[in-house]
């Protein structure tokens, strides 16, 4: 990376020309050439060709403290929720998927994606949605014959892999270019709510596996764990202490509370004597059930093999949305990224992990939605700058302005995190894991879930609406849209959240990827009829709009150009609290996305 | 009250001349006349003479919604902590002081002080310090003979009453004029910490009277009760919703959570089956122990009667500080009060309640320190005004500014609250009280205690010191004082807090009023040697500086005039959050008390 200011901008311009050269696009093609499926593998080829030159720098750029801090943070943010979901999945799939399966899947995915993916910033692991998917399949299969579950689930993985490869060779990831905040916010809200529900379910379950006192103590630990992580994160984002100390607090906001509350649960006396349910483990590197790692999927009735096909398709649809949105948010517009994206290639890799994990009976890993931007964020170099606004009466108002100046784009932190997960699978560390009360994981659900809800654009717009009007900043671009339209916009989003959350509580949960994916065409084809172009440009924006990202989709999608005008987006606030600002480079502030204006209340 | 603007200011000026006419002062007196004790009852006579003309308006002014909301809020803020402390006192005084005694004392005090006091804004009731005092006396007496405790404590009350009367006839309340933020903040911090400690002690105790599950559930209820009241209070102070809705949220921030969490503890199923410890009650209007209401104090050994004398003196010293500081903070400088104070007369009344409560075996009531300003605050008419600051670059920044425009000064809310307490003593309502889990009261401890800590000036100055320097507002007057001096100032305060908290945990707790009271001469005589006049004017200020209050002390004390310059004080903030501003009437902003500058972070 150039350090000299003088040459930097010209270098950047050259870099952009090179990496975004549109050697790959389906726009303005005619005849058979416009059919993506007829030119298979074009996207993947260009993804790799574009990214390969950066491989060396992906390693050499990593020698910074940020990469180390990111590894630690990521390990906790990845492993803790994965275990949390597995606790849930374990008991709801007839104890088929256990801790070892979850760790194995996470470690495998981390190896594959840190070493050979085009987007090493996207963390791949075990999510709540795959847990939901797996136990819904179990519920359906259990109606007929629970013993075929392992082989059936292996076939779901195989079919899913096949559909992944069709999509990636068919260049269909291009359509992710149409993902705007409208659907990614809806999805983020849905995921956040599911996480919180899971947290409550986990606590309820703990009353069944331990006595009343164990259950109540678990609630205390979960609530206070949430409070401590949340408090440390807020402290890390304040103006107290020196920036270095704040940085440490923010980097290890999961580490300190986890250590503290696990120790707390072992305090001699009352606490130790309370029967807390702790993480269940089996021998190192062994499957949870008495079985070989490779499932005998060839022994499944052919009838069931074909029943698995639609499940595999739905799984692919889920990952198509979930994984690619993870990558999008990990490369979202607020991060000043310089290395190109590669959606097609990564989706192909995801097909491979689906295949392998399917046949050895692991939960299929995919991009982690609320955690994906955490990786990029922990690698971002933020500078808290002082903004002095002089007032007309001669006074001045001082505000901290946080600016993202650079991102340490590399694949080493991802790799090291994967190594740490391998380590966790060994005997001694599994024993350490067993000392952790399950209550801590309920707390993790609340932290991650609430993090996804609190910063959501739906909440931000809702707060805008219920705020007393005279206190709204006159510069807020939402003022240029009628309040009814804002209500309509978030109304549709809330309806989407409500439907998906509701369906997730039933056996129809298996179909929720259809609902989620349907939001993209809804936004692209129907919403322009209900909103003017200006309204959409204020209310919505492409989730990622950097040319380094869009190049992987073959350029900006038709009809979405107006959204792209505000390239960097002004990140401000309503109330005059802290402000995260990325310069509004090419447009006036009124073109900037609204999410950021009500970011921090 | 005049409503016409035109005549208001001239009326106010006339009002001030009338009420603050210094017919009473000991300043610049010579010979025997300067000895306060030689002209007994002067202060009391003038207190009554000055206040009596307002008695009619104390009733007629009350017909507002604010008085109603204040009654409800006050009932909860008075009765809940009183019961909380009594739960503690009950088991630590051999079950002598119970709920009935606490309610009786509160109701009696409310009747006396609402009907015949000069300062009906000062709420008098059962505090944590009297609980501490009573059980420390019990600890001492129990070494010799616990059976004499009732009669002994009656004599402590009688001696305390006698010392109260000496002080009030001797005009010694004048010295309260020397109370500045230095000691009232230290005391507030001390009380806040004691409350939080009591909350934890209460929860620990609940493990003894119920099983593990009851204990843990109590912690959950206490923590979430704290969270809900705190959250509603924050919401009430935000800019969300319309002002009327915010007002309701703030007014009933204790009511809703109390109803909710009490109901919660009765939910059928797991919650109901958990053995929660609930408030213990006996028959209506009966003493907790089998005894007559009037204690046979005449049967106490004369030796013990005289042993009770120093205890009575210490009790008076405690009340001298505690009660008068309550009155001061209830009439503090941020409230635009118009009716005159009367410290001497009220202290005489407090002697009377000491006497009565002493001989019928009630905990002696006195002014409630963290709750005292709550009454005035709930009677204050706040207007949230929009402050638009134009910036030099043509933009504008909008901030809500909360202004206290008037206080509904009357004695009806105090009286009605007293009636409500009488009602609580009846059979049916006692039964309702018995449905309340003790855990809610632990939550009350945390709410009231944390309220006293969070807004404390010591915290505010400490935050100023640890804030990253470049984000400090240039207009902050603390900038004009060296950081070492700020550290020294709060260092002395923290030392005072540490000593008093430490002593309160031992049998020497009985002596802590000496420590607390010693802060006043320390501030008056020693601190001017360590700080310059300017430093003290920035770091400290008279707790109450309105002429309507100072008149009861015979005017501004010598040597404290410089503090009085900033009459109303600018209430701002460091970070640009909300702002509570009372105009800085007579001086530049640099003269304004610092507490308010760092009020809301």
mmCIF file with all atom_site columns, N, CA and C in Angstrom, chain A residues 207 212-213 216-217 220 239 241 243 246 270 274 384 386 389-392 396 398 400 466-468 470-474 575-576, chain B residues 207 212-213 216-217 220 239 241 243 246 270 274 384 386 389-392 396 398 400 466-468 470-474 575-576:
data_model
loop_
_atom_site.group_PDB
_atom_site.id
_atom_site.type_symbol
_atom_site.label_atom_id
_atom_site.label_alt_id
_atom_site.label_comp_id
_atom_site.label_asym_id
_atom_site.label_entity_id
_atom_site.label_seq_id
_atom_site.pdbx_PDB_ins_code
_atom_site.Cartn_x
_atom_site.Cartn_y
_atom_site.Cartn_z
_atom_site.occupancy
_atom_site.B_iso_or_equiv
_atom_site.pdbx_formal_charge
_atom_site.auth_seq_id
_atom_site.auth_comp_id
_atom_site.auth_asym_id
_atom_site.auth_atom_id
_atom_site.pdbx_PDB_model_num
ATOM 1   N N  . UNK A 1 207 ? -34.260 -24.719 31.739 1.00 0.00 ? 207 UNK A N  1
ATOM 2   C CA . UNK A 1 207 ? -35.084 -25.115 32.885 1.00 0.00 ? 207 UNK A CA 1
ATOM 3   C C  . UNK A 1 207 ? -35.404 -26.613 32.824 1.00 0.00 ? 207 UNK A C  1
ATOM 4   N N  . UNK A 1 212 ? -34.782 -25.530 38.740 1.00 0.00 ? 212 UNK A N  1
ATOM 5   C CA . UNK A 1 212 ? -35.211 -24.129 38.769 1.00 0.00 ? 212 UNK A CA 1
ATOM 6   C C  . UNK A 1 212 ? -34.048 -23.191 39.019 1.00 0.00 ? 212 UNK A C  1
ATOM 7   N N  . UNK A 1 213 ? -33.235 -23.526 40.019 1.00 0.00 ? 213 UNK A N  1
ATOM 8   C CA . UNK A 1 213 ? -32.173 -22.579 40.374 1.00 0.00 ? 213 UNK A CA 1
ATOM 9   C C  . UNK A 1 213 ? -31.167 -22.464 39.235 1.00 0.00 ? 213 UNK A C  1
ATOM 10  N N  . UNK A 1 216 ? -32.792 -20.208 36.600 1.00 0.00 ? 216 UNK A N  1
ATOM 11  C CA . UNK A 1 216 ? -32.805 -18.783 36.959 1.00 0.00 ? 216 UNK A CA 1
ATOM 12  C C  . UNK A 1 216 ? -31.404 -18.194 36.924 1.00 0.00 ? 216 UNK A C  1
ATOM 13  N N  . UNK A 1 217 ? -30.428 -18.950 37.418 1.00 0.00 ? 217 UNK A N  1
ATOM 14  C CA . UNK A 1 217 ? -29.047 -18.443 37.383 1.00 0.00 ? 217 UNK A CA 1
ATOM 15  C C  . UNK A 1 217 ? -28.610 -18.221 35.935 1.00 0.00 ? 217 UNK A C  1
ATOM 16  N N  . UNK A 1 220 ? -29.811 -14.945 34.762 1.00 0.00 ? 220 UNK A N  1
ATOM 17  C CA . UNK A 1 220 ? -28.980 -13.865 35.313 1.00 0.00 ? 220 UNK A CA 1
ATOM 18  C C  . UNK A 1 220 ? -27.694 -13.737 34.508 1.00 0.00 ? 220 UNK A C  1
ATOM 19  N N  . UNK A 1 239 ? -16.059 8.852   23.819 1.00 0.00 ? 239 UNK A N  1
ATOM 20  C CA . UNK A 1 239 ? -14.862 9.697   23.735 1.00 0.00 ? 239 UNK A CA 1
ATOM 21  C C  . UNK A 1 239 ? -14.078 9.641   25.042 1.00 0.00 ? 239 UNK A C  1
ATOM 22  N N  . UNK A 1 241 ? -11.401 8.129   27.735 1.00 0.00 ? 241 UNK A N  1
ATOM 23  C CA . UNK A 1 241 ? -10.054 7.541   27.653 1.00 0.00 ? 241 UNK A CA 1
ATOM 24  C C  . UNK A 1 241 ? -9.355  7.917   26.343 1.00 0.00 ? 241 UNK A C  1
ATOM 25  N N  . UNK A 1 243 ? -7.567  7.073   22.670 1.00 0.00 ? 243 UNK A N  1
ATOM 26  C CA . UNK A 1 243 ? -8.029  6.190   21.590 1.00 0.00 ? 243 UNK A CA 1
ATOM 27  C C  . UNK A 1 243 ? -7.476  4.770   21.706 1.00 0.00 ? 243 UNK A C  1
ATOM 28  N N  . UNK A 1 246 ? -9.523  2.869   24.276 1.00 0.00 ? 246 UNK A N  1
ATOM 29  C CA . UNK A 1 246 ? -10.845 2.598   23.692 1.00 0.00 ? 246 UNK A CA 1
ATOM 30  C C  . UNK A 1 246 ? -10.764 1.453   22.691 1.00 0.00 ? 246 UNK A C  1
ATOM 31  N N  . UNK A 1 270 ? -22.415 -21.007 46.682 1.00 0.00 ? 270 UNK A N  1
ATOM 32  C CA . UNK A 1 270 ? -23.736 -21.090 46.071 1.00 0.00 ? 270 UNK A CA 1
ATOM 33  C C  . UNK A 1 270 ? -23.680 -21.279 44.556 1.00 0.00 ? 270 UNK A C  1
ATOM 34  N N  . UNK A 1 274 ? -24.914 -24.580 42.273 1.00 0.00 ? 274 UNK A N  1
ATOM 35  C CA . UNK A 1 274 ? -26.119 -24.529 41.464 1.00 0.00 ? 274 UNK A CA 1
ATOM 36  C C  . UNK A 1 274 ? -25.887 -25.379 40.217 1.00 0.00 ? 274 UNK A C  1
ATOM 37  N N  . UNK A 1 384 ? -10.615 8.907   14.854 1.00 0.00 ? 384 UNK A N  1
ATOM 38  C CA . UNK A 1 384 ? -11.588 9.809   15.452 1.00 0.00 ? 384 UNK A CA 1
ATOM 39  C C  . UNK A 1 384 ? -11.027 11.217  15.330 1.00 0.00 ? 384 UNK A C  1
ATOM 40  N N  . UNK A 1 386 ? -11.550 15.453  15.209 1.00 0.00 ? 386 UNK A N  1
ATOM 41  C CA . UNK A 1 386 ? -12.337 16.480  15.887 1.00 0.00 ? 386 UNK A CA 1
ATOM 42  C C  . UNK A 1 386 ? -12.975 17.381  14.847 1.00 0.00 ? 386 UNK A C  1
ATOM 43  N N  . UNK A 1 389 ? -17.445 22.943  14.698 1.00 0.00 ? 389 UNK A N  1
ATOM 44  C CA . UNK A 1 389 ? -18.401 23.758  13.946 1.00 0.00 ? 389 UNK A CA 1
ATOM 45  C C  . UNK A 1 389 ? -18.464 25.127  14.604 1.00 0.00 ? 389 UNK A C  1
ATOM 46  N N  . UNK A 1 390 ? -18.119 26.133  13.827 1.00 0.00 ? 390 UNK A N  1
ATOM 47  C CA . UNK A 1 390 ? -18.201 27.469  14.408 1.00 0.00 ? 390 UNK A CA 1
ATOM 48  C C  . UNK A 1 390 ? -19.625 27.982  14.267 1.00 0.00 ? 390 UNK A C  1
ATOM 49  N N  . UNK A 1 391 ? -20.138 28.549  15.331 1.00 0.00 ? 391 UNK A N  1
ATOM 50  C CA . UNK A 1 391 ? -21.504 29.058  15.270 1.00 0.00 ? 391 UNK A CA 1
ATOM 51  C C  . UNK A 1 391 ? -21.458 30.547  14.980 1.00 0.00 ? 391 UNK A C  1
ATOM 52  N N  . UNK A 1 392 ? -22.585 31.062  14.498 1.00 0.00 ? 392 UNK A N  1
ATOM 53  C CA . UNK A 1 392 ? -22.627 32.476  14.089 1.00 0.00 ? 392 UNK A CA 1
ATOM 54  C C  . UNK A 1 392 ? -22.384 33.412  15.255 1.00 0.00 ? 392 UNK A C  1
ATOM 55  N N  . UNK A 1 396 ? -18.180 27.739  19.463 1.00 0.00 ? 396 UNK A N  1
ATOM 56  C CA . UNK A 1 396 ? -17.903 26.590  18.618 1.00 0.00 ? 396 UNK A CA 1
ATOM 57  C C  . UNK A 1 396 ? -18.399 25.322  19.297 1.00 0.00 ? 396 UNK A C  1
ATOM 58  N N  . UNK A 1 398 ? -17.866 21.217  19.492 1.00 0.00 ? 398 UNK A N  1
ATOM 59  C CA . UNK A 1 398 ? -16.903 20.176  19.161 1.00 0.00 ? 398 UNK A CA 1
ATOM 60  C C  . UNK A 1 398 ? -17.582 18.819  19.124 1.00 0.00 ? 398 UNK A C  1
ATOM 61  N N  . UNK A 1 400 ? -16.881 14.585  17.964 1.00 0.00 ? 400 UNK A N  1
ATOM 62  C CA . UNK A 1 400 ? -15.979 13.587  17.416 1.00 0.00 ? 400 UNK A CA 1
ATOM 63  C C  . UNK A 1 400 ? -16.557 13.056  16.107 1.00 0.00 ? 400 UNK A C  1
ATOM 64  N N  . UNK A 1 466 ? -41.168 8.661   14.825 1.00 0.00 ? 466 UNK A N  1
ATOM 65  C CA . UNK A 1 466 ? -41.774 8.955   16.120 1.00 0.00 ? 466 UNK A CA 1
ATOM 66  C C  . UNK A 1 466 ? -41.060 10.083  16.860 1.00 0.00 ? 466 UNK A C  1
ATOM 67  N N  . UNK A 1 467 ? -39.943 10.539  16.331 1.00 0.00 ? 467 UNK A N  1
ATOM 68  C CA . UNK A 1 467 ? -39.263 11.664  16.968 1.00 0.00 ? 467 UNK A CA 1
ATOM 69  C C  . UNK A 1 467 ? -40.157 12.906  16.890 1.00 0.00 ? 467 UNK A C  1
ATOM 70  N N  . UNK A 1 468 ? -40.094 13.721  17.913 1.00 0.00 ? 468 UNK A N  1
ATOM 71  C CA . UNK A 1 468 ? -40.869 14.961  17.851 1.00 0.00 ? 468 UNK A CA 1
ATOM 72  C C  . UNK A 1 468 ? -40.312 15.799  16.703 1.00 0.00 ? 468 UNK A C  1
ATOM 73  N N  . UNK A 1 470 ? -40.051 18.869  15.609 1.00 0.00 ? 470 UNK A N  1
ATOM 74  C CA . UNK A 1 470 ? -39.216 20.076  15.575 1.00 0.00 ? 470 UNK A CA 1
ATOM 75  C C  . UNK A 1 470 ? -37.752 19.795  15.871 1.00 0.00 ? 470 UNK A C  1
ATOM 76  N N  . UNK A 1 471 ? -37.451 18.595  16.416 1.00 0.00 ? 471 UNK A N  1
ATOM 77  C CA . UNK A 1 471 ? -36.052 18.305  16.721 1.00 0.00 ? 471 UNK A CA 1
ATOM 78  C C  . UNK A 1 471 ? -35.335 17.592  15.581 1.00 0.00 ? 471 UNK A C  1
ATOM 79  N N  . UNK A 1 472 ? -36.016 17.357  14.470 1.00 0.00 ? 472 UNK A N  1
ATOM 80  C CA . UNK A 1 472 ? -35.357 16.705  13.338 1.00 0.00 ? 472 UNK A CA 1
ATOM 81  C C  . UNK A 1 472 ? -34.397 17.691  12.690 1.00 0.00 ? 472 UNK A C  1
ATOM 82  N N  . UNK A 1 473 ? -33.206 17.215  12.357 1.00 0.00 ? 473 UNK A N  1
ATOM 83  C CA . UNK A 1 473 ? -32.229 18.091  11.721 1.00 0.00 ? 473 UNK A CA 1
ATOM 84  C C  . UNK A 1 473 ? -32.739 18.486  10.336 1.00 0.00 ? 473 UNK A C  1
ATOM 85  N N  . UNK A 1 474 ? -32.652 19.776  10.015 1.00 0.00 ? 474 UNK A N  1
ATOM 86  C CA . UNK A 1 474 ? -33.164 20.222  8.714  1.00 0.00 ? 474 UNK A CA 1
ATOM 87  C C  . UNK A 1 474 ? -32.394 19.601  7.548  1.00 0.00 ? 474 UNK A C  1
ATOM 88  N N  . UNK A 1 575 ? -29.601 13.391  16.714 1.00 0.00 ? 575 UNK A N  1
ATOM 89  C CA . UNK A 1 575 ? -29.602 14.071  18.003 1.00 0.00 ? 575 UNK A CA 1
ATOM 90  C C  . UNK A 1 575 ? -28.329 14.812  18.355 1.00 0.00 ? 575 UNK A C  1
ATOM 91  N N  . UNK A 1 576 ? -27.321 14.690  17.508 1.00 0.00 ? 576 UNK A N  1
ATOM 92  C CA . UNK A 1 576 ? -26.087 15.363  17.868 1.00 0.00 ? 576 UNK A CA 1
ATOM 93  C C  . UNK A 1 576 ? -25.166 14.503  18.709 1.00 0.00 ? 576 UNK A C  1
ATOM 94  N N  . UNK B 2 207 ? -31.593 -15.255 49.723 1.00 0.00 ? 207 UNK B N  1
ATOM 95  C CA . UNK B 2 207 ? -31.150 -16.643 49.589 1.00 0.00 ? 207 UNK B CA 1
ATOM 96  C C  . UNK B 2 207 ? -31.316 -17.396 50.908 1.00 0.00 ? 207 UNK B C  1
ATOM 97  N N  . UNK B 2 212 ? -32.579 -21.571 46.697 1.00 0.00 ? 212 UNK B N  1
ATOM 98  C CA . UNK B 2 212 ? -31.742 -21.059 45.615 1.00 0.00 ? 212 UNK B CA 1
ATOM 99  C C  . UNK B 2 212 ? -32.569 -20.435 44.499 1.00 0.00 ? 212 UNK B C  1
ATOM 100 N N  . UNK B 2 213 ? -33.599 -21.164 44.067 1.00 0.00 ? 213 UNK B N  1
ATOM 101 C CA . UNK B 2 213 ? -34.351 -20.668 42.916 1.00 0.00 ? 213 UNK B CA 1
ATOM 102 C C  . UNK B 2 213 ? -35.042 -19.351 43.259 1.00 0.00 ? 213 UNK B C  1
ATOM 103 N N  . UNK B 2 216 ? -32.345 -16.663 43.125 1.00 0.00 ? 216 UNK B N  1
ATOM 104 C CA . UNK B 2 216 ? -31.944 -16.286 41.770 1.00 0.00 ? 216 UNK B CA 1
ATOM 105 C C  . UNK B 2 216 ? -33.058 -15.524 41.051 1.00 0.00 ? 216 UNK B C  1
ATOM 106 N N  . UNK B 2 217 ? -34.301 -15.990 41.216 1.00 0.00 ? 217 UNK B N  1
ATOM 107 C CA . UNK B 2 217 ? -35.409 -15.279 40.579 1.00 0.00 ? 217 UNK B CA 1
ATOM 108 C C  . UNK B 2 217 ? -35.487 -13.844 41.114 1.00 0.00 ? 217 UNK B C  1
ATOM 109 N N  . UNK B 2 220 ? -33.112 -11.718 39.245 1.00 0.00 ? 220 UNK B N  1
ATOM 110 C CA . UNK B 2 220 ? -33.634 -11.401 37.918 1.00 0.00 ? 220 UNK B CA 1
ATOM 111 C C  . UNK B 2 220 ? -34.643 -10.263 38.006 1.00 0.00 ? 220 UNK B C  1
ATOM 112 N N  . UNK B 2 239 ? -36.270 12.806  23.004 1.00 0.00 ? 239 UNK B N  1
ATOM 113 C CA . UNK B 2 239 ? -37.089 13.663  22.148 1.00 0.00 ? 239 UNK B CA 1
ATOM 114 C C  . UNK B 2 239 ? -38.068 12.822  21.341 1.00 0.00 ? 239 UNK B C  1
ATOM 115 N N  . UNK B 2 241 ? -41.556 10.770  20.654 1.00 0.00 ? 241 UNK B N  1
ATOM 116 C CA . UNK B 2 241 ? -42.973 10.988  20.950 1.00 0.00 ? 241 UNK B CA 1
ATOM 117 C C  . UNK B 2 241 ? -43.276 12.473  21.226 1.00 0.00 ? 241 UNK B C  1
ATOM 118 N N  . UNK B 2 243 ? -44.531 15.648  23.553 1.00 0.00 ? 243 UNK B N  1
ATOM 119 C CA . UNK B 2 243 ? -44.187 15.967  24.953 1.00 0.00 ? 243 UNK B CA 1
ATOM 120 C C  . UNK B 2 243 ? -45.182 15.379  25.953 1.00 0.00 ? 243 UNK B C  1
ATOM 121 N N  . UNK B 2 246 ? -44.360 11.740  26.507 1.00 0.00 ? 246 UNK B N  1
ATOM 122 C CA . UNK B 2 246 ? -43.127 11.656  27.291 1.00 0.00 ? 246 UNK B CA 1
ATOM 123 C C  . UNK B 2 246 ? -43.377 11.969  28.752 1.00 0.00 ? 246 UNK B C  1
ATOM 124 N N  . UNK B 2 270 ? -44.029 -21.978 36.469 1.00 0.00 ? 270 UNK B N  1
ATOM 125 C CA . UNK B 2 270 ? -42.728 -21.941 37.110 1.00 0.00 ? 270 UNK B CA 1
ATOM 126 C C  . UNK B 2 270 ? -42.576 -20.762 38.079 1.00 0.00 ? 270 UNK B C  1
ATOM 127 N N  . UNK B 2 274 ? -42.089 -20.851 42.236 1.00 0.00 ? 274 UNK B N  1
ATOM 128 C CA . UNK B 2 274 ? -40.803 -20.540 42.852 1.00 0.00 ? 274 UNK B CA 1
ATOM 129 C C  . UNK B 2 274 ? -41.086 -19.834 44.172 1.00 0.00 ? 274 UNK B C  1
ATOM 130 N N  . UNK B 2 384 ? -39.729 21.960  26.773 1.00 0.00 ? 384 UNK B N  1
ATOM 131 C CA . UNK B 2 384 ? -38.640 21.580  25.883 1.00 0.00 ? 384 UNK B CA 1
ATOM 132 C C  . UNK B 2 384 ? -38.667 22.528  24.705 1.00 0.00 ? 384 UNK B C  1
ATOM 133 N N  . UNK B 2 386 ? -36.794 24.422  21.398 1.00 0.00 ? 386 UNK B N  1
ATOM 134 C CA . UNK B 2 386 ? -35.861 24.103  20.317 1.00 0.00 ? 386 UNK B CA 1
ATOM 135 C C  . UNK B 2 386 ? -34.793 25.186  20.251 1.00 0.00 ? 386 UNK B C  1
ATOM 136 N N  . UNK B 2 389 ? -28.818 26.478  16.525 1.00 0.00 ? 389 UNK B N  1
ATOM 137 C CA . UNK B 2 389 ? -27.530 27.164  16.439 1.00 0.00 ? 389 UNK B CA 1
ATOM 138 C C  . UNK B 2 389 ? -27.152 27.243  14.964 1.00 0.00 ? 389 UNK B C  1
ATOM 139 N N  . UNK B 2 390 ? -27.002 28.456  14.483 1.00 0.00 ? 390 UNK B N  1
ATOM 140 C CA . UNK B 2 390 ? -26.586 28.587  13.084 1.00 0.00 ? 390 UNK B CA 1
ATOM 141 C C  . UNK B 2 390 ? -25.077 28.473  13.006 1.00 0.00 ? 390 UNK B C  1
ATOM 142 N N  . UNK B 2 391 ? -24.623 27.692  12.053 1.00 0.00 ? 391 UNK B N  1
ATOM 143 C CA . UNK B 2 391 ? -23.182 27.550  11.904 1.00 0.00 ? 391 UNK B CA 1
ATOM 144 C C  . UNK B 2 391 ? -22.695 28.493  10.829 1.00 0.00 ? 391 UNK B C  1
ATOM 145 N N  . UNK B 2 392 ? -21.386 28.747  10.866 1.00 0.00 ? 392 UNK B N  1
ATOM 146 C CA . UNK B 2 392 ? -20.828 29.734  9.936  1.00 0.00 ? 392 UNK B CA 1
ATOM 147 C C  . UNK B 2 392 ? -20.955 29.303  8.488  1.00 0.00 ? 392 UNK B C  1
ATOM 148 N N  . UNK B 2 396 ? -27.467 24.540  10.142 1.00 0.00 ? 396 UNK B N  1
ATOM 149 C CA . UNK B 2 396 ? -27.936 24.794  11.502 1.00 0.00 ? 396 UNK B CA 1
ATOM 150 C C  . UNK B 2 396 ? -28.009 23.481  12.270 1.00 0.00 ? 396 UNK B C  1
ATOM 151 N N  . UNK B 2 398 ? -29.845 21.555  15.448 1.00 0.00 ? 398 UNK B N  1
ATOM 152 C CA . UNK B 2 398 ? -31.020 21.659  16.310 1.00 0.00 ? 398 UNK B CA 1
ATOM 153 C C  . UNK B 2 398 ? -30.821 20.834  17.569 1.00 0.00 ? 398 UNK B C  1
ATOM 154 N N  . UNK B 2 400 ? -32.617 20.036  21.547 1.00 0.00 ? 400 UNK B N  1
ATOM 155 C CA . UNK B 2 400 ? -33.674 20.300  22.506 1.00 0.00 ? 400 UNK B CA 1
ATOM 156 C C  . UNK B 2 400 ? -33.078 20.944  23.756 1.00 0.00 ? 400 UNK B C  1
ATOM 157 N N  . UNK B 2 466 ? -11.392 12.068  32.513 1.00 0.00 ? 466 UNK B N  1
ATOM 158 C CA . UNK B 2 466 ? -10.973 10.936  31.679 1.00 0.00 ? 466 UNK B CA 1
ATOM 159 C C  . UNK B 2 466 ? -11.397 11.091  30.226 1.00 0.00 ? 466 UNK B C  1
ATOM 160 N N  . UNK B 2 467 ? -12.193 12.088  29.916 1.00 0.00 ? 467 UNK B N  1
ATOM 161 C CA . UNK B 2 467 ? -12.568 12.318  28.531 1.00 0.00 ? 467 UNK B CA 1
ATOM 162 C C  . UNK B 2 467 ? -11.323 12.677  27.718 1.00 0.00 ? 467 UNK B C  1
ATOM 163 N N  . UNK B 2 468 ? -11.298 12.239  26.477 1.00 0.00 ? 468 UNK B N  1
ATOM 164 C CA . UNK B 2 468 ? -10.167 12.618  25.631 1.00 0.00 ? 468 UNK B CA 1
ATOM 165 C C  . UNK B 2 468 ? -10.208 14.134  25.463 1.00 0.00 ? 468 UNK B C  1
ATOM 166 N N  . UNK B 2 470 ? -9.284  16.559  23.481 1.00 0.00 ? 470 UNK B N  1
ATOM 167 C CA . UNK B 2 470 ? -9.650  17.416  22.338 1.00 0.00 ? 470 UNK B CA 1
ATOM 168 C C  . UNK B 2 470 ? -11.154 17.495  22.146 1.00 0.00 ? 470 UNK B C  1
ATOM 169 N N  . UNK B 2 471 ? -11.923 16.579  22.782 1.00 0.00 ? 471 UNK B N  1
ATOM 170 C CA . UNK B 2 471 ? -13.378 16.643  22.614 1.00 0.00 ? 471 UNK B CA 1
ATOM 171 C C  . UNK B 2 471 ? -14.062 17.474  23.695 1.00 0.00 ? 471 UNK B C  1
ATOM 172 N N  . UNK B 2 472 ? -13.302 18.048  24.604 1.00 0.00 ? 472 UNK B N  1
ATOM 173 C CA . UNK B 2 472 ? -13.919 18.881  25.635 1.00 0.00 ? 472 UNK B CA 1
ATOM 174 C C  . UNK B 2 472 ? -14.388 20.192  25.004 1.00 0.00 ? 472 UNK B C  1
ATOM 175 N N  . UNK B 2 473 ? -15.583 20.606  25.366 1.00 0.00 ? 473 UNK B N  1
ATOM 176 C CA . UNK B 2 473 ? -16.097 21.856  24.816 1.00 0.00 ? 473 UNK B CA 1
ATOM 177 C C  . UNK B 2 473 ? -15.248 23.020  25.317 1.00 0.00 ? 473 UNK B C  1
ATOM 178 N N  . UNK B 2 474 ? -14.863 23.926  24.402 1.00 0.00 ? 474 UNK B N  1
ATOM 179 C CA . UNK B 2 474 ? -14.010 25.040  24.838 1.00 0.00 ? 474 UNK B CA 1
ATOM 180 C C  . UNK B 2 474 ? -14.713 25.953  25.838 1.00 0.00 ? 474 UNK B C  1
ATOM 181 N N  . UNK B 2 575 ? -20.930 16.457  25.497 1.00 0.00 ? 575 UNK B N  1
ATOM 182 C CA . UNK B 2 575 ? -20.912 15.740  24.221 1.00 0.00 ? 575 UNK B CA 1
ATOM 183 C C  . UNK B 2 575 ? -21.916 16.200  23.186 1.00 0.00 ? 575 UNK B C  1
ATOM 184 N N  . UNK B 2 576 ? -22.729 17.135  23.527 1.00 0.00 ? 576 UNK B N  1
ATOM 185 C CA . UNK B 2 576 ? -23.717 17.567  22.549 1.00 0.00 ? 576 UNK B CA 1
ATOM 186 C C  . UNK B 2 576 ? -25.003 16.767  22.621 1.00 0.00 ? 576 UNK B C  1
#
